[in-house]
Amino acid sequence: MHTVIRAYSGAGAKELFDLLERRTPEIESLMRSVQGFVSYTLARSEDGEFGFSVTVCNDKTGVDESIQKAREWIAQNAAGNGAGAPTISEGVVILHVK
């Protein structure tokens, strides 16, 4: 399995996560449509100034697809909120407990 973490902070991050929270059913459907989807988590800091998502897929192809779908969704739905590009970290899963 592979995973990707997309972390957002700074200007616009709070507004982006406010929007994501209001549209969680849509976000869930989008991520479940990713090839080889295993799990998805969306989280934010207590003050809302920082947020991140964690996507786990069966392989790197799914992770790459999730990155692209997230980028497209933000471009179409949140381009005007000022959030910068996320810091992206990805790798091979060592342990996945659910």
CSV table of N, CA and C in Angstrom, one decimal:
chain,number,residue,atom,x,y,z
A,1,MET,N,0.8,-1.2,0.0
A,1,MET,CA,0.0,0.0,0.0
A,1,MET,C,0.9,1.2,0.0
A,2,HIS,N,0.3,2.3,-0.5
A,2,HIS,CA,1.0,3.6,-0.5
A,2,HIS,C,0.1,4.7,0.2
A,3,THR,N,0.7,5.7,0.7
A,3,THR,CA,-0.1,6.8,1.3
A,3,THR,C,0.5,8.2,0.9
A,4,VAL,N,-0.4,9.1,1.0
A,4,VAL,CA,0.0,10.5,0.8
A,4,VAL,C,-0.6,11.4,1.8
A,5,ILE,N,0.1,12.3,2.3
A,5,ILE,CA,-0.3,13.4,3.3
A,5,ILE,C,-0.2,14.7,2.6
A,6,ARG,N,-1.4,15.4,2.5
A,6,ARG,CA,-1.4,16.8,2.0
A,6,ARG,C,-1.7,17.7,3.1
A,7,ALA,N,-0.7,18.6,3.4
A,7,ALA,CA,-0.8,19.5,4.6
A,7,ALA,C,-0.9,20.9,4.1
A,8,TYR,N,-1.9,21.6,4.7
A,8,TYR,CA,-2.2,23.0,4.3
A,8,TYR,C,-2.0,23.9,5.5
A,9,SER,N,-1.3,25.0,5.4
A,9,SER,CA,-1.2,26.0,6.4
A,9,SER,C,-1.1,27.4,5.8
A,10,GLY,N,-1.1,28.4,6.7
A,10,GLY,CA,-0.9,29.7,6.2
A,10,GLY,C,-2.2,30.3,5.7
A,11,ALA,N,-2.1,31.4,5.0
A,11,ALA,CA,-3.2,32.2,4.4
A,11,ALA,C,-4.2,31.2,3.7
A,12,GLY,N,-5.4,31.3,4.0
A,12,GLY,CA,-6.5,30.6,3.3
A,12,GLY,C,-6.7,29.2,3.8
A,13,ALA,N,-5.8,28.6,4.6
A,13,ALA,CA,-6.0,27.2,5.1
A,13,ALA,C,-7.3,27.1,5.9
A,14,LYS,N,-7.5,28.0,6.8
A,14,LYS,CA,-8.7,27.9,7.6
A,14,LYS,C,-10.0,27.9,6.8
A,15,GLU,N,-10.0,28.8,5.8
A,15,GLU,CA,-11.2,29.0,4.9
A,15,GLU,C,-11.3,27.7,4.1
A,16,LEU,N,-10.2,27.1,3.6
A,16,LEU,CA,-10.3,25.9,2.8
A,16,LEU,C,-10.9,24.8,3.7
A,17,PHE,N,-10.5,24.6,4.9
A,17,PHE,CA,-11.0,23.5,5.8
A,17,PHE,C,-12.4,23.8,6.2
A,18,ASP,N,-12.8,25.0,6.4
A,18,ASP,CA,-14.2,25.3,6.6
A,18,ASP,C,-15.1,24.8,5.5
A,19,LEU,N,-14.6,25.1,4.2
A,19,LEU,CA,-15.3,24.6,3.0
A,19,LEU,C,-15.3,23.1,3.0
A,20,LEU,N,-14.2,22.5,3.2
A,20,LEU,CA,-14.1,21.0,3.1
A,20,LEU,C,-15.0,20.4,4.2
A,21,GLU,N,-15.1,21.0,5.4
A,21,GLU,CA,-16.0,20.5,6.4
A,21,GLU,C,-17.5,20.6,6.0
A,22,ARG,N,-17.8,21.6,5.4
A,22,ARG,CA,-19.2,21.8,4.9
A,22,ARG,C,-19.6,20.8,3.8
A,23,ARG,N,-18.6,20.3,3.1
A,23,ARG,CA,-18.8,19.5,1.9
A,23,ARG,C,-18.3,18.1,2.1
A,24,THR,N,-18.2,17.6,3.3
A,24,THR,CA,-17.6,16.3,3.5
A,24,THR,C,-18.3,15.1,2.7
A,25,PRO,N,-19.6,15.1,2.5
A,25,PRO,CA,-20.2,14.0,1.7
A,25,PRO,C,-19.6,14.0,0.3
A,26,GLU,N,-19.4,15.2,-0.3
A,26,GLU,CA,-18.8,15.3,-1.6
A,26,GLU,C,-17.4,14.9,-1.7
A,27,ILE,N,-16.6,15.3,-0.6
A,27,ILE,CA,-15.2,14.9,-0.5
A,27,ILE,C,-15.1,13.4,-0.3
A,28,GLU,N,-15.9,12.8,0.5
A,28,GLU,CA,-15.9,11.4,0.7
A,28,GLU,C,-16.2,10.6,-0.6
A,29,SER,N,-17.2,11.0,-1.4
A,29,SER,CA,-17.5,10.4,-2.6
A,29,SER,C,-16.3,10.5,-3.6
A,30,LEU,N,-15.7,11.7,-3.7
A,30,LEU,CA,-14.6,11.9,-4.6
A,30,LEU,C,-13.4,11.0,-4.2
A,31,MET,N,-13.1,10.9,-3.0
A,31,MET,CA,-11.9,10.0,-2.6
A,31,MET,C,-12.2,8.5,-2.7
A,32,ARG,N,-13.5,8.1,-2.4
A,32,ARG,CA,-13.8,6.7,-2.6
A,32,ARG,C,-13.8,6.3,-4.1
A,33,SER,N,-13.8,7.3,-5.0
A,33,SER,CA,-13.8,7.0,-6.4
A,33,SER,C,-12.4,6.7,-6.9
A,34,VAL,N,-11.4,6.9,-6.1
A,34,VAL,CA,-10.0,6.7,-6.5
A,34,VAL,C,-9.7,5.2,-6.6
A,35,GLN,N,-9.0,4.9,-7.7
A,35,GLN,CA,-8.7,3.5,-8.0
A,35,GLN,C,-7.8,2.9,-6.8
A,36,GLY,N,-8.2,1.8,-6.3
A,36,GLY,CA,-7.4,1.2,-5.2
A,36,GLY,C,-7.6,1.9,-3.8
A,37,PHE,N,-8.6,2.6,-3.7
A,37,PHE,CA,-8.9,3.4,-2.4
A,37,PHE,C,-8.9,2.4,-1.2
A,38,VAL,N,-8.2,2.8,-0.1
A,38,VAL,CA,-8.2,2.0,1.1
A,38,VAL,C,-8.9,2.8,2.2
A,39,SER,N,-8.3,4.1,2.4
A,39,SER,CA,-8.9,4.9,3.5
A,39,SER,C,-8.5,6.4,3.2
A,40,TYR,N,-9.3,7.3,3.9
A,40,TYR,CA,-9.1,8.7,3.8
A,40,TYR,C,-9.4,9.3,5.1
A,41,THR,N,-8.6,10.3,5.5
A,41,THR,CA,-8.8,11.0,6.8
A,41,THR,C,-8.6,12.5,6.5
A,42,LEU,N,-9.4,13.3,7.0
A,42,LEU,CA,-9.3,14.8,6.8
A,42,LEU,C,-9.3,15.3,8.3
A,43,ALA,N,-8.3,16.1,8.6
A,43,ALA,CA,-8.2,16.6,10.0
A,43,ALA,C,-7.7,18.1,10.0
A,44,ARG,N,-8.0,18.8,11.1
A,44,ARG,CA,-7.5,20.1,11.2
A,44,ARG,C,-7.1,20.4,12.7
A,45,SER,N,-6.3,21.4,12.9
A,45,SER,CA,-5.8,21.8,14.2
A,45,SER,C,-7.0,22.4,15.0
A,46,GLU,N,-6.9,22.5,16.3
A,46,GLU,CA,-7.9,23.1,17.1
A,46,GLU,C,-8.3,24.5,16.7
A,47,ASP,N,-7.2,25.3,16.3
A,47,ASP,CA,-7.5,26.7,16.0
A,47,ASP,C,-7.8,26.8,14.5
A,48,GLY,N,-7.8,25.7,13.7
A,48,GLY,CA,-8.2,25.7,12.3
A,48,GLY,C,-7.2,26.3,11.4
A,49,GLU,N,-6.0,26.7,11.9
A,49,GLU,CA,-5.0,27.3,11.0
A,49,GLU,C,-4.1,26.3,10.2
A,50,PHE,N,-4.3,25.1,10.5
A,50,PHE,CA,-3.5,24.0,9.8
A,50,PHE,C,-4.5,22.8,9.6
A,51,GLY,N,-4.4,22.2,8.5
A,51,GLY,CA,-5.2,21.0,8.2
A,51,GLY,C,-4.4,20.1,7.3
A,52,PHE,N,-4.8,18.8,7.3
A,52,PHE,CA,-4.2,17.8,6.4
A,52,PHE,C,-5.1,16.7,6.1
A,53,SER,N,-4.8,16.0,5.0
A,53,SER,CA,-5.5,14.8,4.6
A,53,SER,C,-4.5,13.7,4.5
A,54,VAL,N,-5.0,12.5,4.8
A,54,VAL,CA,-4.2,11.3,4.6
A,54,VAL,C,-5.0,10.3,3.8
A,55,THR,N,-4.4,9.9,2.6
A,55,THR,CA,-5.1,9.0,1.7
A,55,THR,C,-4.2,7.7,1.6
A,56,VAL,N,-4.8,6.6,1.8
A,56,VAL,CA,-4.1,5.3,1.6
A,56,VAL,C,-4.8,4.6,0.5
A,57,CYS,N,-3.9,4.1,-0.4
A,57,CYS,CA,-4.4,3.3,-1.6
A,57,CYS,C,-3.6,2.0,-1.7
A,58,ASN,N,-4.1,1.1,-2.5
A,58,ASN,CA,-3.4,-0.1,-2.7
A,58,ASN,C,-2.0,0.1,-3.4
A,59,ASP,N,-1.9,1.1,-4.2
A,59,ASP,CA,-0.6,1.3,-4.9
A,59,ASP,C,-0.4,2.8,-5.2
A,60,LYS,N,0.8,3.1,-5.7
A,60,LYS,CA,1.1,4.5,-6.0
A,60,LYS,C,0.2,5.1,-7.1
A,61,THR,N,-0.3,4.3,-8.0
A,61,THR,CA,-1.2,4.8,-9.0
A,61,THR,C,-2.4,5.5,-8.3
A,62,GLY,N,-3.0,4.8,-7.3
A,62,GLY,CA,-4.1,5.4,-6.6
A,62,GLY,C,-3.8,6.7,-5.9
A,63,VAL,N,-2.6,6.7,-5.3
A,63,VAL,CA,-2.1,7.9,-4.6
A,63,VAL,C,-2.0,9.1,-5.6
A,64,ASP,N,-1.4,8.8,-6.7
A,64,ASP,CA,-1.2,9.8,-7.7
A,64,ASP,C,-2.6,10.3,-8.2
A,65,GLU,N,-3.5,9.4,-8.3
A,65,GLU,CA,-4.9,9.8,-8.8
A,65,GLU,C,-5.5,10.7,-7.7
A,66,SER,N,-5.3,10.3,-6.4
A,66,SER,CA,-5.9,11.1,-5.3
A,66,SER,C,-5.4,12.5,-5.3
A,67,ILE,N,-4.1,12.7,-5.5
A,67,ILE,CA,-3.4,14.0,-5.6
A,67,ILE,C,-4.1,14.8,-6.7
A,68,GLN,N,-4.2,14.2,-7.8
A,68,GLN,CA,-4.8,14.9,-9.0
A,68,GLN,C,-6.2,15.3,-8.7
A,69,LYS,N,-7.0,14.4,-8.1
A,69,LYS,CA,-8.4,14.7,-7.9
A,69,LYS,C,-8.6,15.8,-6.8
A,70,ALA,N,-7.7,15.8,-5.8
A,70,ALA,CA,-7.7,16.9,-4.8
A,70,ALA,C,-7.4,18.2,-5.4
A,71,ARG,N,-6.3,18.2,-6.2
A,71,ARG,CA,-5.9,19.4,-6.9
A,71,ARG,C,-7.0,20.0,-7.7
A,72,GLU,N,-7.7,19.2,-8.5
A,72,GLU,CA,-8.8,19.6,-9.4
A,72,GLU,C,-9.9,20.1,-8.6
A,73,TRP,N,-10.3,19.4,-7.5
A,73,TRP,CA,-11.4,19.9,-6.7
A,73,TRP,C,-11.2,21.2,-6.1
A,74,ILE,N,-10.0,21.4,-5.6
A,74,ILE,CA,-9.7,22.7,-5.0
A,74,ILE,C,-9.7,23.8,-6.0
A,75,ALA,N,-9.1,23.5,-7.2
A,75,ALA,CA,-9.1,24.5,-8.3
A,75,ALA,C,-10.5,24.9,-8.7
A,76,GLN,N,-11.4,24.0,-8.7
A,76,GLN,CA,-12.8,24.2,-9.1
A,76,GLN,C,-13.7,24.8,-8.0
A,77,ASN,N,-13.4,24.6,-6.8
A,77,ASN,CA,-14.3,24.9,-5.7
A,77,ASN,C,-13.7,25.9,-4.7
A,78,ALA,N,-12.4,26.1,-4.6
A,78,ALA,CA,-11.8,26.9,-3.6
A,78,ALA,C,-10.6,27.8,-4.1
A,79,ALA,N,-10.6,28.0,-5.3
A,79,ALA,CA,-9.4,28.7,-5.9
A,79,ALA,C,-9.3,30.1,-5.3
A,80,GLY,N,-10.5,30.7,-5.0
A,80,GLY,CA,-10.5,32.1,-4.6
A,80,GLY,C,-10.2,32.3,-3.1
A,81,ASN,N,-10.0,31.3,-2.3
A,81,ASN,CA,-9.8,31.5,-0.9
A,81,ASN,C,-8.4,31.8,-0.4
A,82,GLY,N,-7.4,31.8,-1.4
A,82,GLY,CA,-6.1,32.2,-1.1
A,82,GLY,C,-5.2,31.1,-0.5
A,83,ALA,N,-5.7,29.9,-0.4
A,83,ALA,CA,-4.9,28.8,0.2
A,83,ALA,C,-3.8,28.4,-0.8
A,84,GLY,N,-2.6,28.3,-0.3
A,84,GLY,CA,-1.4,27.9,-1.1
A,84,GLY,C,-1.4,26.4,-1.4
A,85,ALA,N,-0.5,26.0,-2.2
A,85,ALA,CA,-0.4,24.6,-2.5
A,85,ALA,C,0.0,23.8,-1.3
A,86,PRO,N,-0.5,22.6,-1.1
A,86,PRO,CA,-0.1,21.9,0.1
A,86,PRO,C,1.3,21.4,0.0
A,87,THR,N,1.8,21.0,1.2
A,87,THR,CA,3.1,20.3,1.3
A,87,THR,C,2.6,18.8,1.1
A,88,ILE,N,3.2,18.1,0.2
A,88,ILE,CA,2.8,16.7,-0.1
A,88,ILE,C,4.0,15.8,0.3
A,89,SER,N,3.6,14.8,1.1
A,89,SER,CA,4.5,13.7,1.5
A,89,SER,C,3.9,12.4,1.2
A,90,GLU,N,4.6,11.5,0.5
A,90,GLU,CA,4.1,10.2,0.2
A,90,GLU,C,5.1,9.1,0.4
A,91,GLY,N,4.6,7.9,0.6
A,91,GLY,CA,5.5,6.8,0.8
A,91,GLY,C,4.7,5.5,0.9
A,92,VAL,N,5.5,4.4,1.2
A,92,VAL,CA,5.0,3.1,1.3
A,92,VAL,C,4.6,2.8,2.7
A,93,VAL,N,3.4,2.2,2.8
A,93,VAL,CA,2.8,2.0,4.2
A,93,VAL,C,3.6,0.8,4.8
A,94,ILE,N,4.0,1.0,6.0
A,94,ILE,CA,4.7,0.0,6.8
A,94,ILE,C,3.6,-0.8,7.7
A,95,LEU,N,2.7,0.0,8.3
A,95,LEU,CA,1.7,-0.6,9.1
A,95,LEU,C,0.4,0.2,8.9
A,96,HIS,N,-0.7,-0.5,8.7
A,96,HIS,CA,-2.0,0.1,8.6
A,96,HIS,C,-3.0,-0.6,9.5
A,97,VAL,N,-3.5,0.0,10.5
A,97,VAL,CA,-4.4,-0.6,11.5
A,97,VAL,C,-5.7,0.1,11.4
A,98,LYS,N,-6.8,-0.6,11.2
A,98,LYS,CA,-8.1,0.0,11.2
A,98,LYS,C,-9.1,-0.8,12.0
